[in-house]
Tab-separated table of C-alpha atoms and ligand atoms in Angstrom:
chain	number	residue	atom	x	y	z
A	783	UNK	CA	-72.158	-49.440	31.484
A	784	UNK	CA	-68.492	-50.878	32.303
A	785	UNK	CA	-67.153	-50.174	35.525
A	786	UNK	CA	-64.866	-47.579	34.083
A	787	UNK	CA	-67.110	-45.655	32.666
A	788	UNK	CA	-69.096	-45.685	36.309
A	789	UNK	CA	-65.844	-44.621	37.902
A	790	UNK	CA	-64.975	-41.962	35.222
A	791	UNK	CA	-68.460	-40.310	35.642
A	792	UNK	CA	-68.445	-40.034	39.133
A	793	UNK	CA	-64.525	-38.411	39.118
A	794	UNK	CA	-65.679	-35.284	39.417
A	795	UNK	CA	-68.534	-36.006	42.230
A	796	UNK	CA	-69.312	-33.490	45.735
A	797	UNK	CA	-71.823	-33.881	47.940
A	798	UNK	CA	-74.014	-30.535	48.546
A	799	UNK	CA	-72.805	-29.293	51.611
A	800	UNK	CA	-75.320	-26.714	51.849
A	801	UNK	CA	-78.025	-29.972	51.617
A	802	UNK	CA	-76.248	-31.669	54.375
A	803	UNK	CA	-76.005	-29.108	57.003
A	804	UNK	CA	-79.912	-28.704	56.405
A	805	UNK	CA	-80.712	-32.091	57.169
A	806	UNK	CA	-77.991	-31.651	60.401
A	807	UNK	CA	-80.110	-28.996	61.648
A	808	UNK	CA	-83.292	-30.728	60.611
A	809	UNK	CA	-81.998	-33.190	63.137
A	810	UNK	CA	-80.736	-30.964	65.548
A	811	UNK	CA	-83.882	-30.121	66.510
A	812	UNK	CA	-85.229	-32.722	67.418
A	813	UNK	CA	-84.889	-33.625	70.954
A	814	UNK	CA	-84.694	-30.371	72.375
A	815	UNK	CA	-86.413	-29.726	75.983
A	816	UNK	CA	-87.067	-26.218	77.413
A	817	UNK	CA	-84.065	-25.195	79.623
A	818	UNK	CA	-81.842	-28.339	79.351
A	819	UNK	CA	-78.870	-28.081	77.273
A	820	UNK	CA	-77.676	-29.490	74.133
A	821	UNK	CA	-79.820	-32.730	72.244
A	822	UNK	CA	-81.182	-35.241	74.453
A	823	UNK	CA	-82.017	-38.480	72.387
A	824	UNK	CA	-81.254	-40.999	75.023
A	825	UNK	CA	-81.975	-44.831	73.163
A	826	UNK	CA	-85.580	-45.989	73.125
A	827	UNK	CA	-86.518	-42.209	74.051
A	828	UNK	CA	-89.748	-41.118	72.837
A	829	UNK	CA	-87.176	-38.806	71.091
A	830	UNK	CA	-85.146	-41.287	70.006
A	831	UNK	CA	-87.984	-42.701	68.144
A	832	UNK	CA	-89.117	-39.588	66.770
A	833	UNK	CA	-85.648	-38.703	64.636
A	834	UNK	CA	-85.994	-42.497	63.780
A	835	UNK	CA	-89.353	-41.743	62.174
A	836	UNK	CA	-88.363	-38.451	60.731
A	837	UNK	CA	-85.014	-40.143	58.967
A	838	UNK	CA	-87.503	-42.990	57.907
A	839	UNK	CA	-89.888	-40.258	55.756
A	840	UNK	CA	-86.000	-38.560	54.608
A	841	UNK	CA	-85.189	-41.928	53.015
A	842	UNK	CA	-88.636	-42.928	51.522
A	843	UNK	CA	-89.317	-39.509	50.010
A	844	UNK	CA	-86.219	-40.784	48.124
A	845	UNK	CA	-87.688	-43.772	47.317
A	846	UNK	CA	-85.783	-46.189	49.137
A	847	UNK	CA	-86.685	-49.540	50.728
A	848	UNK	CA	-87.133	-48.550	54.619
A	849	UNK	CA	-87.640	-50.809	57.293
A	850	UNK	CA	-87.078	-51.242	60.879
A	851	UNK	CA	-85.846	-54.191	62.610
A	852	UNK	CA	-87.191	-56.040	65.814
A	853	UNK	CA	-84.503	-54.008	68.075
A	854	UNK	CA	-84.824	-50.737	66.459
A	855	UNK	CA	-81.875	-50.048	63.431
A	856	UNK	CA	-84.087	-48.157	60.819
A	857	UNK	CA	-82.707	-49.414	57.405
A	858	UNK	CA	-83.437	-47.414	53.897
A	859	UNK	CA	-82.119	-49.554	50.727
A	860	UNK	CA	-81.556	-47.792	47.724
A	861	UNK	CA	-82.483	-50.896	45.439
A	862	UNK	CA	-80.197	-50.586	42.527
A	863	UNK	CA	-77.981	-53.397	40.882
A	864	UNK	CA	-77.114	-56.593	42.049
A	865	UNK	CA	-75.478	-58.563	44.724
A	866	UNK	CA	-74.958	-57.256	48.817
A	867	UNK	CA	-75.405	-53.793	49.831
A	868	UNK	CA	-72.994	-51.579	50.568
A	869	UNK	CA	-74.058	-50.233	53.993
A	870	UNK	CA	-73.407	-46.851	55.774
A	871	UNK	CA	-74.564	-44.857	58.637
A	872	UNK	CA	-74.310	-44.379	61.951
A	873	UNK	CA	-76.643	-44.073	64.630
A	874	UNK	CA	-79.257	-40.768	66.165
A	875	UNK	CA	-79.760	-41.992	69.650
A	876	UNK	CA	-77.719	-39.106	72.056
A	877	UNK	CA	-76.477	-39.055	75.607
A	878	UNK	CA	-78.275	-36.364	77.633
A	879	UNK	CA	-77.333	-33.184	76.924
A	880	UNK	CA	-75.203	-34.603	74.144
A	881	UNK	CA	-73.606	-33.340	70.875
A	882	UNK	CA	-75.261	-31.989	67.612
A	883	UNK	CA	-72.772	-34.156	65.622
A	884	UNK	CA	-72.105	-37.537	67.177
A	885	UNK	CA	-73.905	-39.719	65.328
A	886	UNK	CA	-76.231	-37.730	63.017
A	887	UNK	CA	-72.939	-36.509	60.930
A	888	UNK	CA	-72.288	-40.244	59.994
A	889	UNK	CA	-76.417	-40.836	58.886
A	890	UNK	CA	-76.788	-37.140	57.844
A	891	UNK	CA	-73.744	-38.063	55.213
A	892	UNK	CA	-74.292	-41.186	54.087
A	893	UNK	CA	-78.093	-39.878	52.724
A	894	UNK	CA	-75.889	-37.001	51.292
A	895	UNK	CA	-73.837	-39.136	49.589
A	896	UNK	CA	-77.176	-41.413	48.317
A	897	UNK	CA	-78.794	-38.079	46.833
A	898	UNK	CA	-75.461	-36.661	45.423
A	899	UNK	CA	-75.345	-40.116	43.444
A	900	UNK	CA	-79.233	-39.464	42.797
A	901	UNK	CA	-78.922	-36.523	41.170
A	902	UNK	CA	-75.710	-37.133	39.060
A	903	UNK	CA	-77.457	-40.289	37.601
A	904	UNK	CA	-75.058	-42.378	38.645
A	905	UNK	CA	-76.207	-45.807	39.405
A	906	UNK	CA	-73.923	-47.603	41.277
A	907	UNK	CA	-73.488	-51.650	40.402
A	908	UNK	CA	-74.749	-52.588	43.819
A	909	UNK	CA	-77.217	-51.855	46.438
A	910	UNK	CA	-76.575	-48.861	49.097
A	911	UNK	CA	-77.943	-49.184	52.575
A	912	UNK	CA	-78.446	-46.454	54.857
A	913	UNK	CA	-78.294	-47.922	58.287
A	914	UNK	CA	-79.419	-45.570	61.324
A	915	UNK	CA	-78.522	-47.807	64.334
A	916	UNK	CA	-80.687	-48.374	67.928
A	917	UNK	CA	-79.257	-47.729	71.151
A	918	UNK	CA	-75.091	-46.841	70.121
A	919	UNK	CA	-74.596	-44.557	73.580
A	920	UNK	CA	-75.212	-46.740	75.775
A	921	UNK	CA	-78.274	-45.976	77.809
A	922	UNK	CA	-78.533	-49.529	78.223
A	923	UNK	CA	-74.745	-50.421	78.010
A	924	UNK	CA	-74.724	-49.606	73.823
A	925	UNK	CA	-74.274	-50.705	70.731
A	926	UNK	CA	-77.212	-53.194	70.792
A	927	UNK	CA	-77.875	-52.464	67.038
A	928	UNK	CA	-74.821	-53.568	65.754
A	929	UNK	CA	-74.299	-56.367	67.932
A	930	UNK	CA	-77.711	-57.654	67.010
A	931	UNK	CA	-77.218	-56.946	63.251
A	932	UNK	CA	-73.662	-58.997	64.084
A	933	UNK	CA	-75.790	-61.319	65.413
A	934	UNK	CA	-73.570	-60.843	68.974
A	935	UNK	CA	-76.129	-59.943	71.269
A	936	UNK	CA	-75.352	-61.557	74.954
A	937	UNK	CA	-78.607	-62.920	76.039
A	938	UNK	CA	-78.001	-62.504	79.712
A	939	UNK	CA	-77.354	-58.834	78.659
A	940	UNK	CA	-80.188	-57.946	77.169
A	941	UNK	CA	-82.218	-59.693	79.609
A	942	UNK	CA	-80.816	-57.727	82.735
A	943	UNK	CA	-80.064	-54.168	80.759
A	944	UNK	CA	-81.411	-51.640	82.975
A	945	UNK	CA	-80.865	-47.445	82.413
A	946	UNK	CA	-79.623	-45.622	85.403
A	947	UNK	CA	-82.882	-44.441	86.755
A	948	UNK	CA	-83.771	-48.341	86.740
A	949	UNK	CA	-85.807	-48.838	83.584
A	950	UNK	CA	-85.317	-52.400	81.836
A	951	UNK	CA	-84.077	-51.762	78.237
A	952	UNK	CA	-86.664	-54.661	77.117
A	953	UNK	CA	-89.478	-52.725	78.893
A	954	UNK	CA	-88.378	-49.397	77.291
A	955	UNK	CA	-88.151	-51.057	74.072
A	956	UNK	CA	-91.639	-53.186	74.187
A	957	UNK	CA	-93.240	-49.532	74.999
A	958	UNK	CA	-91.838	-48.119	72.096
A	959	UNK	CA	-93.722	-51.140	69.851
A	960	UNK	CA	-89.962	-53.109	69.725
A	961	UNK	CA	-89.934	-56.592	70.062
A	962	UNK	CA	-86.953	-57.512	72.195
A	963	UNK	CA	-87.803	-60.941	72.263
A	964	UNK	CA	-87.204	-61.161	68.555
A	965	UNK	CA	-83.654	-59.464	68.250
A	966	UNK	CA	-82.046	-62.799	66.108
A	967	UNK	CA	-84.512	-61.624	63.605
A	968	UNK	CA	-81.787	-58.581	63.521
A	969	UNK	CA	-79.223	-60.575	62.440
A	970	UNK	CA	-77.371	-60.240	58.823
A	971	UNK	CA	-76.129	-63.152	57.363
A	972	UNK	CA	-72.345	-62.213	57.024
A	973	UNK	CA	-72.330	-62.354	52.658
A	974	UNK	CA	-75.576	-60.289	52.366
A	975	UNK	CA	-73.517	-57.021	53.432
A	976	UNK	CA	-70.837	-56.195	51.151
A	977	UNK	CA	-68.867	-53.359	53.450
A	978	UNK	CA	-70.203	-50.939	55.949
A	979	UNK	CA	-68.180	-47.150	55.961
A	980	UNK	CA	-68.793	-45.464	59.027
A	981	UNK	CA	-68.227	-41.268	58.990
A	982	UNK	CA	-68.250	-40.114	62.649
A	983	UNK	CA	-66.770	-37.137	64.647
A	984	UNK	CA	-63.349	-37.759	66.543
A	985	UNK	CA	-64.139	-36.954	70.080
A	986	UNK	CA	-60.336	-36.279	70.750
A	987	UNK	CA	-57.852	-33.756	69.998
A	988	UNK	CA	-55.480	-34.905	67.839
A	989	UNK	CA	-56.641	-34.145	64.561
A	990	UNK	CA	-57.366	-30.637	65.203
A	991	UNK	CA	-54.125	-30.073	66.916
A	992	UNK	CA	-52.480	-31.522	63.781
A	993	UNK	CA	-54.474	-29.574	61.525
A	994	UNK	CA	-55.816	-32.827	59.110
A	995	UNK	CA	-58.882	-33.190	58.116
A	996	UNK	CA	-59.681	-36.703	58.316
A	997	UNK	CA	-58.385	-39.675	60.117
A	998	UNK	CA	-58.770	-43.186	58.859
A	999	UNK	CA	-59.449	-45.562	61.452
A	1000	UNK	CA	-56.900	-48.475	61.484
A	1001	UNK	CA	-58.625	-50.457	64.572
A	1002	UNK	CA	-60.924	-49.640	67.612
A	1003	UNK	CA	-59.062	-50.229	70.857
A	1004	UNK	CA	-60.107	-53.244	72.824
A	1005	UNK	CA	-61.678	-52.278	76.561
A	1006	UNK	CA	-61.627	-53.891	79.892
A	1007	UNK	CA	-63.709	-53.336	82.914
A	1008	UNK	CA	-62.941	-53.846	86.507
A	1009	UNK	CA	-64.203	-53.703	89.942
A	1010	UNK	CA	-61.480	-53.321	92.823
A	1011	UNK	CA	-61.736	-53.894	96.216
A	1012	UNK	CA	-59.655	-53.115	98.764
A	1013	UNK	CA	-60.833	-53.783	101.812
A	1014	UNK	CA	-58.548	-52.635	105.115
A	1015	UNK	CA	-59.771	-51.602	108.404
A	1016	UNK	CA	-62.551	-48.659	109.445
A	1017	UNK	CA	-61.271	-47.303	112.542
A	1018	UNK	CA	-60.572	-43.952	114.627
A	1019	UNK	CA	-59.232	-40.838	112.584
A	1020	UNK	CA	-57.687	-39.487	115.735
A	1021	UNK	CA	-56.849	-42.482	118.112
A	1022	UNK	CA	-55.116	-45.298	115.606
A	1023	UNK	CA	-51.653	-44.136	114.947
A	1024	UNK	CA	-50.222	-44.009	111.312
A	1025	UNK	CA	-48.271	-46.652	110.843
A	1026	UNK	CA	-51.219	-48.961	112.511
A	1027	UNK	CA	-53.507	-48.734	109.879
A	1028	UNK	CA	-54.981	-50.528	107.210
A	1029	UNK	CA	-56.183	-47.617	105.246
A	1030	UNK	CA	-58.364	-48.792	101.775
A	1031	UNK	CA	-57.662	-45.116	100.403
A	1032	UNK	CA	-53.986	-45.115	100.684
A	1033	UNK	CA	-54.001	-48.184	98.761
A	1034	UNK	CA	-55.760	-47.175	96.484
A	1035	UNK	CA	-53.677	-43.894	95.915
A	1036	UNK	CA	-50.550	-45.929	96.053
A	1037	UNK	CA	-51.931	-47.960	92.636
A	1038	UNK	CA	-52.701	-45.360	90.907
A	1039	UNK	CA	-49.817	-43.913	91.716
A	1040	UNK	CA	-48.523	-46.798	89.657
A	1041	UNK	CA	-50.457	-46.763	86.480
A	1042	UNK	CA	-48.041	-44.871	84.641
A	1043	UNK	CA	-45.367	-47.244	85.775
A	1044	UNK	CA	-47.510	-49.989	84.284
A	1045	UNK	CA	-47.916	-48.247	81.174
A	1046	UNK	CA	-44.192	-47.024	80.455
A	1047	UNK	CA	-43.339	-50.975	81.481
A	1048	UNK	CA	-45.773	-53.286	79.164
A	1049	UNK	CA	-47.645	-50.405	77.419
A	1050	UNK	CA	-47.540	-48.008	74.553
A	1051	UNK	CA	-48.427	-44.391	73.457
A	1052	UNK	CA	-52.128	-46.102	72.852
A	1053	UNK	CA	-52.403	-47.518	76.171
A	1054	UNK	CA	-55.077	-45.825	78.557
A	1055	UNK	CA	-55.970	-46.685	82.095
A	1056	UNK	CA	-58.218	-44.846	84.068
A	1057	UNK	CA	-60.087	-45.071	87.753
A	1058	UNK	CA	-63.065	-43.017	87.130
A	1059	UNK	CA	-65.395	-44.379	89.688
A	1060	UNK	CA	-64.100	-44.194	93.485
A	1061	UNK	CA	-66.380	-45.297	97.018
A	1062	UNK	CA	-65.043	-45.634	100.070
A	1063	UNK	CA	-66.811	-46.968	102.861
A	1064	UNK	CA	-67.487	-45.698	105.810
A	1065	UNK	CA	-66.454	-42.071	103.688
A	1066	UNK	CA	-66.992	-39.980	106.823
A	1067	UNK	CA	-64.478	-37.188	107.717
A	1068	UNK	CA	-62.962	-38.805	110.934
A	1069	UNK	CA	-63.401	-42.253	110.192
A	1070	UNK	CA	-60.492	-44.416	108.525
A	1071	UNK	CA	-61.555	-45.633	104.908
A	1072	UNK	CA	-62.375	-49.172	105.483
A	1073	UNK	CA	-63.261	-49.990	102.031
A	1074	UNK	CA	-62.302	-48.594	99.003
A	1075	UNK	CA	-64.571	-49.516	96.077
A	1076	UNK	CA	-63.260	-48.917	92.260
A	1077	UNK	CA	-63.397	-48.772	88.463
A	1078	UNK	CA	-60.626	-49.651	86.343
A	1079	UNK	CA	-60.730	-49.152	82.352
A	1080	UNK	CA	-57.933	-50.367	80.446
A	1081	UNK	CA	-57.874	-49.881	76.526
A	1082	UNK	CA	-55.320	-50.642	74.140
A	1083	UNK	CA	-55.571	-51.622	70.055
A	1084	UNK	CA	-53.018	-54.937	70.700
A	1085	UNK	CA	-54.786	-57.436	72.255
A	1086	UNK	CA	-51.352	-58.926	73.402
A	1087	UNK	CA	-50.719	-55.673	75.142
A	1088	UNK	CA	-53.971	-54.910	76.908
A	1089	UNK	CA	-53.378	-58.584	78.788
A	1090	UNK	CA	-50.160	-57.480	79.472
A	1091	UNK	CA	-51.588	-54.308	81.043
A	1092	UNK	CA	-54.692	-56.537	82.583
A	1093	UNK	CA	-51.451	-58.745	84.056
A	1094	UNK	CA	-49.294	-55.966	85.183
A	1095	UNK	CA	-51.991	-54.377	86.900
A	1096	UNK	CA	-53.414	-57.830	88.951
A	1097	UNK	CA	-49.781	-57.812	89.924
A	1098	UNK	CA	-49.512	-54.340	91.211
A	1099	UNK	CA	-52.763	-54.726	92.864
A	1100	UNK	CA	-51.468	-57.637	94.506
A	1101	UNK	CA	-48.005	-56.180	95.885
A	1102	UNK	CA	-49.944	-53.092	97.247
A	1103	UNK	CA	-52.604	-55.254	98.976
A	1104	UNK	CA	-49.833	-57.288	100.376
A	1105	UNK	CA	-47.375	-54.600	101.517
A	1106	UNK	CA	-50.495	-52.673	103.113
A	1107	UNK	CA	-52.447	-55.780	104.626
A	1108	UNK	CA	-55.322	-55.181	102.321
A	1109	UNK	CA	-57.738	-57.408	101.164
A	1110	UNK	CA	-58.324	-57.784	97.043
A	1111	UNK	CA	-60.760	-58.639	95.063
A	1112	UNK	CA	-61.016	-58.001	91.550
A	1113	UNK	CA	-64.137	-58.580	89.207
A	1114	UNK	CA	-63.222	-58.525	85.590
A	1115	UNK	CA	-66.773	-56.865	84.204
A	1116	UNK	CA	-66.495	-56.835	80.708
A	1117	UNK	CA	-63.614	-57.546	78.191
A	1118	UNK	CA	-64.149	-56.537	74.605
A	1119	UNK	CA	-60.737	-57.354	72.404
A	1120	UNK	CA	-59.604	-54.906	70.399
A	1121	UNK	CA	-60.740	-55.244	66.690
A	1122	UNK	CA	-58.986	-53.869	63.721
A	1123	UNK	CA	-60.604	-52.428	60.846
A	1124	UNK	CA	-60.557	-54.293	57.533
A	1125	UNK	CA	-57.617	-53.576	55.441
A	1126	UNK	CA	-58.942	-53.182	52.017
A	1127	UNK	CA	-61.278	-50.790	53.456
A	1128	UNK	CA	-58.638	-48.815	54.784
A	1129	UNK	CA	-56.773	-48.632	51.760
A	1130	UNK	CA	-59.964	-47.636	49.370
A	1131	UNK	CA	-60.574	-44.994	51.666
A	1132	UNK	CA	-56.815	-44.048	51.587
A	1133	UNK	CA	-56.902	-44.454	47.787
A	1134	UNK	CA	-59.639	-41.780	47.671
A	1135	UNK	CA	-58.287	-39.444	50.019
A	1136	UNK	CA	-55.282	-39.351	47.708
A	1137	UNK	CA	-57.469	-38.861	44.728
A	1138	UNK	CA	-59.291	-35.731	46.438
A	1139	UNK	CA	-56.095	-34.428	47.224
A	1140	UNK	CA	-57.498	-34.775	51.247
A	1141	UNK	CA	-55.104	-34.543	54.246
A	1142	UNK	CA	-55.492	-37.652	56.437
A	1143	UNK	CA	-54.129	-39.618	59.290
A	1144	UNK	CA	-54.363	-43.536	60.201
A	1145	UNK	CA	-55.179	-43.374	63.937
A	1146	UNK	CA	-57.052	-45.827	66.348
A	1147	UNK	CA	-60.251	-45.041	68.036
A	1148	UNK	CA	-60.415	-44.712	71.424
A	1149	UNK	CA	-63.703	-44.339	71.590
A	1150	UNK	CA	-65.725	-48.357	71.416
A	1151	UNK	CA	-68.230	-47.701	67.777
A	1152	UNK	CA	-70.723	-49.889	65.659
A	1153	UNK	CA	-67.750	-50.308	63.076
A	1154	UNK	CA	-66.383	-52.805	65.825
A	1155	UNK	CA	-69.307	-55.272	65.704
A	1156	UNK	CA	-70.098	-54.692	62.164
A	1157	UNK	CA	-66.783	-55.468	61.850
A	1158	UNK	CA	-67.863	-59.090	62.533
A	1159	UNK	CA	-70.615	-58.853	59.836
A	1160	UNK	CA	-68.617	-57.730	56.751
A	1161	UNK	CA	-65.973	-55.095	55.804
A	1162	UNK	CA	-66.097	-52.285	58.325
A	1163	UNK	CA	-64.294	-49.148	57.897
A	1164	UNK	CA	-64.472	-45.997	59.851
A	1165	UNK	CA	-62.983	-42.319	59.353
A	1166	UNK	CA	-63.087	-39.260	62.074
A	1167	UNK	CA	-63.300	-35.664	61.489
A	1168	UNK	CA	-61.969	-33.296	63.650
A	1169	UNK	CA	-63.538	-31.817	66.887
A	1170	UNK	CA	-63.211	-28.462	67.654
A	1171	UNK	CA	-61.326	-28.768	71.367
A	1172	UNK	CA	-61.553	-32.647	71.410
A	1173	UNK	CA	-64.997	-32.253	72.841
A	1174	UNK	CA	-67.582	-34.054	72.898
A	1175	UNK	CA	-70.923	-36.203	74.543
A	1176	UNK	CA	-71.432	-31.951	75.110
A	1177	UNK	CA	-73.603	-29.252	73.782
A	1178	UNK	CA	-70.387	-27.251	72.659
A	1179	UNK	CA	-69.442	-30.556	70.337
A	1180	UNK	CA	-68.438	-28.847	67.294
A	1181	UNK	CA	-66.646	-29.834	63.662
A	1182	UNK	CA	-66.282	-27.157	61.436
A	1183	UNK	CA	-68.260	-27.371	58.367
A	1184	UNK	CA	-65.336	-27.503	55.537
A	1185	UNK	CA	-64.137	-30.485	57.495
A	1186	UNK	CA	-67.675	-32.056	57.412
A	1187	UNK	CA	-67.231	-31.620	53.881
A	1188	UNK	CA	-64.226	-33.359	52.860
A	1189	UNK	CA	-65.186	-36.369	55.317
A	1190	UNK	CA	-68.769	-36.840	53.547
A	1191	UNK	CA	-66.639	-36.492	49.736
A	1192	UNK	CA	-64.456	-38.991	50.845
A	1193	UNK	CA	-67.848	-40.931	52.355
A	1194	UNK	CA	-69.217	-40.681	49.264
A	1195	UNK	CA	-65.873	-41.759	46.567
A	1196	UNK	CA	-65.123	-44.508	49.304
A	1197	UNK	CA	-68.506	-45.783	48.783
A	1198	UNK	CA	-68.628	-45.553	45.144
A	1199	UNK	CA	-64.840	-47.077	44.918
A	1200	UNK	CA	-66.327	-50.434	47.600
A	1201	UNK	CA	-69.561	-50.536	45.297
A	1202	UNK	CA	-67.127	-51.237	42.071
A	1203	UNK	CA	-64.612	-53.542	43.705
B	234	ZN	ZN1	-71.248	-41.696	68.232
């Protein structure tokens, strides 16, 4: 069969929405506990393993090739034609009290897409790969999966990985029959995977406040972590007069106060900054902060402009802490560059929308995903459906279902479009 007669066959192609929304709910109830809301499917879970092992019967009762790797991704390979695999999914692991959508849309879709082609007979050239992936939410910091698969797994990390109730991720992993140790038996050489397509809810507002559909992901933004200190003088509440103090808090409030300065100067409508985690030392009613102890995120999808944001904000730092008589120190924690998402995807998945007569947007993600270090394995592509209020990493998390629909048709022509290029 030519490749034209593959493509004219499938023209006409939906996935069974009906089919899907079972298997969503078939999910869905799995990691459910007695009076706590929403799923809870933390990574390495006993849960977590459990809708592992229930996808892993979904893809062999279709007769795929399943397997699961030394750090968890559960794999199912349709074994049909020749060459690399195209590769989608997404991952099943939750946060607590998470969503019913993050994550299980993007598997729940691509094993629609698999049976749609299934029961139409039509055999695609190449293998298809149905990749659930282990630990995306970041019990343990996230997105081990892919970064193993990527074969970008920080040693140091993995080693010291510990939850927030203090659990090692190796331990939780080696009780769950894993074999940490192991993970560069994970890795993918970078020709054996010929694209991976990534369906996933937005988590944002702007597609639903722009009524569209779908969104096709042009790049993920990059994402910086800090550590401030500020470090002034503890003292008397009542007995040190204003203008003799050297007040951690006020300099604190006096950066922030600058942030959207920094952004309007070297920034642009992608740029985020955010202090989400404050302490101040001593933090008593009537004593002068003495210490004030913070996060700063910065994101952007330019690389050249989240330094210049990293930059402008050392500088700020530094002119507060010197007009105040602060101390500074800043730790840089993590830096992950932004990383764009591969063009030709883009446009096949553009290509299709047009075909299926599908509203869509190109938009960045905000939000860090697999697609970023799959991204260094092979063509990665990504595309966002709409969430109903932006919400998300919630129990009210919500897409509606016609919308699930048109991003698992353009899943599955996307996927059938990569397989024949
Ligand atoms: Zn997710």
């Amino acid at each position: 069969m030519s490749k034209q007669e593959i493509g004219g066959q499938s023209q006409n192609l939906a996935i069974d929405l009906d089919r899907l929304r079972a298997e969503m709910d078939d999910l869905g109830a799995i990691g459910r506990i007695a009076g706590v809301p929403g799923i809870n499917r933390p990574g390495f879970s006993d849960a977590d393993m459990e809708v592992r092992a229930f996808m892993a019967d979904r893809m062999k009762a279709l007769g795929m090739l399943v397997s699961m790797d030394a750090v968890g991704n559960l794999s199912g390979l349709w074994q049909v034609g020749e060459g690399p695999a195209v590769m989608a999914g997404s991952h099943l692991d939750t946060v607590p009290m998470g969503g019913f959508y993050d994550g299980a849309l993007g598997v729940a879709a691509a094993m629609e897409c698999v049976r749609t082609l299934m029961d139409a007979d039509v055999t695609p050239p190449c293998p298809i790969e149905v990749i659930v992936t282990a630990e995306e939410e970041g019990r343990f910091g996230g997105m081990l999966g892919s970064q193993a698969l990527a074969g970008a797994v920080d040693p140091g990390w993995l080693e010291t990985a510990v939850d927030e109730g203090g659990t090692r991720m190796v331990d939780a992993m080696t009780a769950q029959g894993l074999a940490p140790d192991a993970y560069e038996t994970a890795r993918r050489e970078r020709d054996s995977v010929k694209a991976f397509l990534e369906l996933h809810i937005e988590q944002g507002p702007v597609l639903e406040s722009e009524g569209v559909p779908i969104g096709i992901v042009e790049g993920i933004s990059g994402v910086f972590k800090w550590s401030v200190r500020l470090s002034g003088v503890a003292n008397h509440a009542g007995t040190t007069p204003m203008d003799l103090r050297k007040d951690a808090f006020v300099g604190l409030v006096e950066f922030a106060r600058r942030i959207p300065e920094i952004i309007a100067a070297v920034g642009t409508d992608q740029s985020r900054v955010t202090i989400g985690a404050v302490d101040l030392t001593p933090n008593h009613p009537h004593t002068i902060p003495g210490e004030a102890v913070f996060t700063l995120i910065g994101r952007d999808t330019d690389l050249a402009v989240m330094k210049a944001i990293a930059a402008a904000g050392r500088q700020q730092l530094e002119d507060v802490a010197s007009a105040m008589g602060l101390g500074l120190a800043i730790d840089e924690q993590s830096w992950l560059d932004p990383k764009p998402c591969d063009a030709t995807i883009v446009a096949a998945f553009r290509r299709q929308a047009e075909k299926l007569g599908l509203g869509y947007r190109l938009m960045p993600s905000g939000a860090g995903h697999d697609t970023q270090f799959m991204a260094e394995l092979t063509r990665a592509g990504l595309i966002f459906v709409p969430s109903i209020g932006g919400i998300s990493h919630a129990p009210e998390e919500e897409t509606a279902w016609p919308d699930i629909e048109a991003g698992a048709n353009l899943l599955l022509h996307t996927m059938i479009d990569v397989a024949n290029g």
